[in-house]
CSV table of C-alpha atoms in Angstrom, one decimal:
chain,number,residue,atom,x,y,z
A,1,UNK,CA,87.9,113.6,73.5
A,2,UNK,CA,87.7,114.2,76.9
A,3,UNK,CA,88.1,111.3,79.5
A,4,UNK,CA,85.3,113.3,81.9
A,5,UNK,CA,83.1,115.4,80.8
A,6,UNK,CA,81.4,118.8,82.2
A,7,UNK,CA,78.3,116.7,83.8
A,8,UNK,CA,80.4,114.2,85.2
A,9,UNK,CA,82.9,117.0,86.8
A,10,UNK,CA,80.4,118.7,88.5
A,11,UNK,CA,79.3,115.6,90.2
A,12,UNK,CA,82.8,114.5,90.8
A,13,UNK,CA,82.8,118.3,92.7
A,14,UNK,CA,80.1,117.5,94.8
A,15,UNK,CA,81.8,114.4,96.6
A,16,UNK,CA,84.7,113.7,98.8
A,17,UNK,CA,86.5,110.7,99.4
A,18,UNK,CA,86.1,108.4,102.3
A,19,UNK,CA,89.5,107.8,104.0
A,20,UNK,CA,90.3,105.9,107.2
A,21,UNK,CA,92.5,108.3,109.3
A,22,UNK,CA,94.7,105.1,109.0
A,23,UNK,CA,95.3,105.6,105.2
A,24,UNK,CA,96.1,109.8,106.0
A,25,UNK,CA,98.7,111.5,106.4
A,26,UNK,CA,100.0,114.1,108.9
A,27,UNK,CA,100.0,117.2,106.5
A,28,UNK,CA,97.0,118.9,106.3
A,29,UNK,CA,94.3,118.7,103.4
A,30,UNK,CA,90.6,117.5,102.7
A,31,UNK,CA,90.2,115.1,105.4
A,32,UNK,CA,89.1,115.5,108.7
A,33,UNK,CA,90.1,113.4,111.8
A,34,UNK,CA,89.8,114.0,115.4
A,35,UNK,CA,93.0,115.5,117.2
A,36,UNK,CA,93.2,116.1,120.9
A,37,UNK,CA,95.5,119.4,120.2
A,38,UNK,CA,94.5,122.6,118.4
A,39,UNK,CA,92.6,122.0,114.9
A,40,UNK,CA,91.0,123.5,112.2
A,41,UNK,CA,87.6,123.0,114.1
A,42,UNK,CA,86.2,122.6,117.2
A,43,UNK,CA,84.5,119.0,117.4
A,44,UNK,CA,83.5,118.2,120.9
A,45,UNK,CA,84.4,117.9,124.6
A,46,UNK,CA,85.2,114.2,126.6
A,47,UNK,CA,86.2,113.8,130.1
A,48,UNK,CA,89.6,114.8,131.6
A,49,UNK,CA,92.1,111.6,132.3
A,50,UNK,CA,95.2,111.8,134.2
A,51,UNK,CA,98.0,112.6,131.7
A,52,UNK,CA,95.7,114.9,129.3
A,53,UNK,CA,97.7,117.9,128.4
A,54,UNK,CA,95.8,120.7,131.0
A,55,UNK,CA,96.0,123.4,128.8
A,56,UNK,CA,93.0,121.9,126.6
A,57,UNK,CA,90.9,121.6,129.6
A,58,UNK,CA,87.9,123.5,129.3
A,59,UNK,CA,87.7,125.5,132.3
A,60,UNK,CA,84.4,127.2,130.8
A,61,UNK,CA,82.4,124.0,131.4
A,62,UNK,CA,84.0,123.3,134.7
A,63,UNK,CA,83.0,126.4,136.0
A,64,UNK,CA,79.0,125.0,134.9
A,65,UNK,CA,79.1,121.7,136.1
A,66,UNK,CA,82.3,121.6,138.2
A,67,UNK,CA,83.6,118.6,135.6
A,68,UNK,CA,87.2,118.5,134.1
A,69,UNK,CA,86.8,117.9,130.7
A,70,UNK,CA,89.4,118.9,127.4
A,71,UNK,CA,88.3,119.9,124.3
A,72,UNK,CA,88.9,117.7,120.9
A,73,UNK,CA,89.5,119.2,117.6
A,74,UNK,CA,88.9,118.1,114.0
A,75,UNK,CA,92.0,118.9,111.8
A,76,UNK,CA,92.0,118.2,108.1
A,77,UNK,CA,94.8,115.6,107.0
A,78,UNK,CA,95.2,114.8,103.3
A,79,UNK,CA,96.1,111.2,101.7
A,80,UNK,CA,98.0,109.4,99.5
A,81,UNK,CA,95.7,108.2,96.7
A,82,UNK,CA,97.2,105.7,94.6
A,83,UNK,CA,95.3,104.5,91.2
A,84,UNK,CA,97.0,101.5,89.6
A,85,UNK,CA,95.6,101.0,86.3
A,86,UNK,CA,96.0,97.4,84.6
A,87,UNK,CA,97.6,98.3,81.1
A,88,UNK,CA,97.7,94.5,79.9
A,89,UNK,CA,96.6,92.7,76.2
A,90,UNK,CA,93.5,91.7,77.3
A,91,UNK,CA,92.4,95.4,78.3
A,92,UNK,CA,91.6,95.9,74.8
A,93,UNK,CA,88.6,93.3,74.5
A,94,UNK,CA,85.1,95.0,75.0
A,95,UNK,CA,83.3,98.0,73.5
A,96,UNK,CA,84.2,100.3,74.2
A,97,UNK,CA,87.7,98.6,75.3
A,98,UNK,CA,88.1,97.9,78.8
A,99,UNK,CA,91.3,100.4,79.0
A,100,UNK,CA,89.0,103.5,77.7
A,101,UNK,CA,86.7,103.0,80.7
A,102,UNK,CA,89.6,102.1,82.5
A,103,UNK,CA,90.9,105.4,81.5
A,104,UNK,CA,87.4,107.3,82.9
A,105,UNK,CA,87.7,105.2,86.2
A,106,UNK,CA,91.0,106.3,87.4
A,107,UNK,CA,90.5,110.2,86.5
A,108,UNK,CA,87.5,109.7,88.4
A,109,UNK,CA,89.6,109.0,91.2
A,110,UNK,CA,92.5,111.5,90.5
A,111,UNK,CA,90.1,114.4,90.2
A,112,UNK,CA,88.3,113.5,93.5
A,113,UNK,CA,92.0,113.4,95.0
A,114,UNK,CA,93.3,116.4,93.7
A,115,UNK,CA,89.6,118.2,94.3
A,116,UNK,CA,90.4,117.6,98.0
A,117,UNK,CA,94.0,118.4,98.2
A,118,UNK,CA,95.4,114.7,98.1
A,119,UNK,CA,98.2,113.6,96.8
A,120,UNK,CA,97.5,111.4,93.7
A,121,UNK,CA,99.7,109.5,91.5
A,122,UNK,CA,98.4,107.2,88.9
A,123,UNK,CA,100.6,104.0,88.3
A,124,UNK,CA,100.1,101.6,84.8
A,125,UNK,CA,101.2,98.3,85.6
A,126,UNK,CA,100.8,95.1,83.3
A,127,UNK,CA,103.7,92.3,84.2
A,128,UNK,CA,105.3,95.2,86.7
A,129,UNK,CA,104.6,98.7,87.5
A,130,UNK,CA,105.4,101.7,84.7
A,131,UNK,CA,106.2,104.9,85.2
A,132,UNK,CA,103.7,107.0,87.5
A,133,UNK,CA,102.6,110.3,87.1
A,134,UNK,CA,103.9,113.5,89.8
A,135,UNK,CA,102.4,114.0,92.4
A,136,UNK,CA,99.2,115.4,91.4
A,137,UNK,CA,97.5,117.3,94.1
A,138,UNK,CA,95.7,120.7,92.7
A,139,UNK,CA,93.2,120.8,90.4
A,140,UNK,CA,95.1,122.7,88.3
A,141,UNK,CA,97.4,119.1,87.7
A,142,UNK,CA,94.2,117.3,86.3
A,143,UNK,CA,94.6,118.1,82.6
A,144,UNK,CA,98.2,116.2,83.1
A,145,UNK,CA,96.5,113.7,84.4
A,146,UNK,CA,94.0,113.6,81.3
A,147,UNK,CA,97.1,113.6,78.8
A,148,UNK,CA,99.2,110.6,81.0
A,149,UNK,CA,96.0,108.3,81.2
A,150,UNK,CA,95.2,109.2,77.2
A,151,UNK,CA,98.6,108.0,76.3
A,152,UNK,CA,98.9,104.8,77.9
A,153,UNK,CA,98.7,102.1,75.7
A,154,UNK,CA,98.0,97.6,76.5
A,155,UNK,CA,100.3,95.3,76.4
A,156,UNK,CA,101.9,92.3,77.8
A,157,UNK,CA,100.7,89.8,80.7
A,158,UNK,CA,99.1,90.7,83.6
A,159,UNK,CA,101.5,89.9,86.9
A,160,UNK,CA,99.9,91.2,90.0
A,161,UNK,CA,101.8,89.6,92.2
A,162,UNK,CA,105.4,91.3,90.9
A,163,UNK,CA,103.0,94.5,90.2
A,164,UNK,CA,102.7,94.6,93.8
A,165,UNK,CA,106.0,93.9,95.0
A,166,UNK,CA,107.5,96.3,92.7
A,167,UNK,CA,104.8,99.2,93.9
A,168,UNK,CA,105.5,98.5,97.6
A,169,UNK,CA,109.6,99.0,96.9
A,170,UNK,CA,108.9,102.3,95.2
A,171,UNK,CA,106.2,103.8,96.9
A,172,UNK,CA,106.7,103.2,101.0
A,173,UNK,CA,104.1,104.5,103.4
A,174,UNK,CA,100.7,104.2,103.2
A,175,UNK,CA,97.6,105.6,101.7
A,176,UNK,CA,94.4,104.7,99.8
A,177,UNK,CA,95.0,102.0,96.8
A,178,UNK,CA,93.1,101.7,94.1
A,179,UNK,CA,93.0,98.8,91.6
A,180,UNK,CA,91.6,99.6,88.3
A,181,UNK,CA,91.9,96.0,86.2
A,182,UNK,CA,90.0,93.2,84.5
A,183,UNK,CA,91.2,90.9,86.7
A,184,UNK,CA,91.9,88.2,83.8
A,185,UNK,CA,94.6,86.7,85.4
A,186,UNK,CA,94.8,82.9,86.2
A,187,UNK,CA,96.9,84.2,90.1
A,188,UNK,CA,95.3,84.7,93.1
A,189,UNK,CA,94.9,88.1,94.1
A,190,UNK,CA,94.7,87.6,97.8
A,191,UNK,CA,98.0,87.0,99.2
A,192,UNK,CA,99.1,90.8,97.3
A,193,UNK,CA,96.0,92.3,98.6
A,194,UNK,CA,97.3,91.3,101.7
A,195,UNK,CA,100.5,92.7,101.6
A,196,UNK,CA,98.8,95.9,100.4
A,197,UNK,CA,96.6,96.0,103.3
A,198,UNK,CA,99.7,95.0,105.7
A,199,UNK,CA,101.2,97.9,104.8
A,200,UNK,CA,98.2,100.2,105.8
A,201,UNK,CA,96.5,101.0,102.7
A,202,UNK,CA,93.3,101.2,102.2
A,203,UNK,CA,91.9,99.3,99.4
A,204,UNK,CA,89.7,99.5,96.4
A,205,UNK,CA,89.5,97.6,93.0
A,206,UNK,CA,87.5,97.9,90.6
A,207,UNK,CA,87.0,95.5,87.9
A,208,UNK,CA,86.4,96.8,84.7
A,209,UNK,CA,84.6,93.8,82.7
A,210,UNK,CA,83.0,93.6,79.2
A,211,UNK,CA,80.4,91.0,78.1
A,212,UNK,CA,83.0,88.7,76.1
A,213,UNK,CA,84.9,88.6,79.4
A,214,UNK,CA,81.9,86.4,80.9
A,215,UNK,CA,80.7,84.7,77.2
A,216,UNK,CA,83.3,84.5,74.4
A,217,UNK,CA,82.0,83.6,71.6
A,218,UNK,CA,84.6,80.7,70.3
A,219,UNK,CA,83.0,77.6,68.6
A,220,UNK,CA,84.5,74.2,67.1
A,221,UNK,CA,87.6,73.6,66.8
A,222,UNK,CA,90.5,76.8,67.1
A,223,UNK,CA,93.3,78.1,67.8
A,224,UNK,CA,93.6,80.4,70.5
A,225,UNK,CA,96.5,83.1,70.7
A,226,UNK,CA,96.4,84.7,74.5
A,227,UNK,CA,96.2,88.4,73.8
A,228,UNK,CA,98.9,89.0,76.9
A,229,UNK,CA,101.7,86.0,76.7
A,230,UNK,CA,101.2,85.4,72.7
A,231,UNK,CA,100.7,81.5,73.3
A,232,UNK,CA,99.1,79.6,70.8
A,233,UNK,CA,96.4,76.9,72.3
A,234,UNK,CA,94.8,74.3,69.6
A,235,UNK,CA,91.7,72.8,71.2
A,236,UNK,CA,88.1,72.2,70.6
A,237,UNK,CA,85.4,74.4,72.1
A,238,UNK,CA,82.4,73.0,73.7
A,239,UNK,CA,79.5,73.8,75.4
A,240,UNK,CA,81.5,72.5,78.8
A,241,UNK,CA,84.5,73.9,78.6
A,242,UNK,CA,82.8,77.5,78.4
A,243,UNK,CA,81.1,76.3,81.1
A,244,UNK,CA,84.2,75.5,83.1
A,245,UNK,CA,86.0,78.6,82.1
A,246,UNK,CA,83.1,80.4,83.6
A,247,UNK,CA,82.9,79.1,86.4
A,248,UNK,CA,86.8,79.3,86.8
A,249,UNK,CA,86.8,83.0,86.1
A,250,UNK,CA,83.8,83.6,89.0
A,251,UNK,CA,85.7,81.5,91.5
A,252,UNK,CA,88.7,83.7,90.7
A,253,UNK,CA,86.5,87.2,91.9
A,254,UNK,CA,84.9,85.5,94.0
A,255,UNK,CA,88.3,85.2,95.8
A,256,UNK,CA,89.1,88.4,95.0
A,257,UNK,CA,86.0,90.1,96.4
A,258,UNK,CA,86.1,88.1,99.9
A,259,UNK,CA,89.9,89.0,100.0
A,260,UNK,CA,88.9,92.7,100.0
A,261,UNK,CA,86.3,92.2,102.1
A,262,UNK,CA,88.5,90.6,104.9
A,263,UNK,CA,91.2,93.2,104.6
A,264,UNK,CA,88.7,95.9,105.0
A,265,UNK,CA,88.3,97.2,101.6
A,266,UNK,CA,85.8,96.2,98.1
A,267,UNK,CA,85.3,95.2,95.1
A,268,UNK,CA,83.3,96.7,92.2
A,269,UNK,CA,82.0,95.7,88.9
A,270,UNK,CA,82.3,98.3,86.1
A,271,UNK,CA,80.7,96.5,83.1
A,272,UNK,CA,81.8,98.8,79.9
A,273,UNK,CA,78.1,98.1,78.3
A,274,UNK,CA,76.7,100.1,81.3
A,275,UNK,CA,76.5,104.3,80.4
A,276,UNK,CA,79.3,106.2,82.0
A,277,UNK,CA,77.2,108.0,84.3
A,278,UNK,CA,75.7,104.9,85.8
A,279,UNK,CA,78.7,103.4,86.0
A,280,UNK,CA,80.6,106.3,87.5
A,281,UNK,CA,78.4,106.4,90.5
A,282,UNK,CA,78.2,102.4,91.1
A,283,UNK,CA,81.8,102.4,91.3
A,284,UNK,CA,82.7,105.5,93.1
A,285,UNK,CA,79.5,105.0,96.1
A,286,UNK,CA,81.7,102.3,98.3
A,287,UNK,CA,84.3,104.7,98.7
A,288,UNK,CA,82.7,108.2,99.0
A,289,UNK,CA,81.7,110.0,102.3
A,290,UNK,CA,78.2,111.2,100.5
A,291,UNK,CA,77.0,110.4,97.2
């Protein structure tokens, strides 16, 4: 089955994706930033300083109002658009599973990459980073994209932190990053978020959360294997130690959320209970020029 289907292309055709010219690159694609040299398209005039280069002054206004003045220009740049999707154990908790809307999520993103000329690469990680796709860039690449994200299958811990390093050693520049993941992960996010942002990307995540996530429904007395490390816990569950896991796991976003906020970028929920098309437009409005 389809990860997208026809309704949700056409919307996906109708939007473009914000990116700070920070996050773009110098080759030309679907993203407009002001240049003061020849562009795509004319954008506006602003006063002459000393140093401007004189052949962009507009001597057609001067001879109106006798003011030097040089014309600016709005060239198209594309980006880098990387989507790092969390492949770990506990992505398979939810219906449906967290990894099939993960799935949806990042060919969201791809296809709004590749509808505006970026380059895309989609990246599974767990305890480090897999193998990414090509550089997808032509909407002609999005079936491959379809059949990578399709084949990816969970398992293992989650490791952000070595996820990170290991993306920044094989990926150098900068671009937009986004973070498609359930975030169940006892680490702080923020000090890799910061090294993200350091680096000049531009930053997105997107937790993907199921109900159980929130409210597991363990009573008495069990024993609990973690779905990522395989470690067996014996303990007995009670009404406050739910209570304290929750309010563990909501400290632990809550961190997360005011790192992204700080370093210029967001977090969104993407509950798998909610339908697709609801969803698809929650998560996508932070990061879209119009929606």
């Amino acid at each position: 089955m389809a990860l997208l289907d026809q309704a949700a292309q056409r919307l996906l055709e109708r939007l473009r994706l914000k990116v700070r010219p920070r996050a773009a690159s110098g080759d030309q694609g679907g993203h407009r930033s002001e240049v003061r040299a020849s562009g795509l398209e004319f954008a506006e005039r602003r006063e002459y300083v000393v140093g401007d280069d004189a052949r962009k002054i507009d001597w057609q206004a001067f001879a109106r109002n006798r003011t030097l003045s040089v014309r600016t220009f709005e060239e198209e740049h594309d980006a880098r658009v990387f989507v790092l999707v969390d492949v770990s154990a506990s992505m398979t908790r939810g219906a449906p599973p967290k990894l099939e809307v993960a799935r949806q999520v990042a060919a969201s993103f791809g296809f709004l990459g590749m509808n505006q000329v970026d380059r895309v690469r989609v990246i599974p990680f767990s305890d480090t980073v897999g193998r990414a796709t090509p550089v997808l860039r032509r909407r002609d690449d999005y079936p491959g994209l379809e059949a990578f994200l399709s084949a990816l299958s969970p398992q293992g811990a989650t490791s952000f932190e070595a996820s990170t390093r290991a993306f920044l050693q094989r990926f150098p520049g900068r671009g937009v990053v986004v973070v498609v993941s359930d975030l169940m992960e006892a680490s702080d996010w923020s000090p890799s978020l910061r090294q993200l942002a350091q680096r000049g990307h531009q930053l997105s995540v997107v937790r993907v959360r199921c109900d159980e996530d929130h409210s597991p429904d363990f009573h008495g007395e069990l024993e609990l294997c973690d779905a990522e490390t395989g470690d067996l816990l014996t303990l007995a569950v009670t009404k406050d130690l739910l209570d304290a896991y929750r309010a563990e796991l909501e400290a632990h976003v809550a961190r997360t959320r005011d790192a992204c906020r700080r370093l210029g970028g967001r977090l969104v929920e993407a509950p798998v209970e909610q339908p697709f098309d609801q969803l698809l437009r929650q998560v996508l409005a932070p990061s879209l020029e119009h929606l």
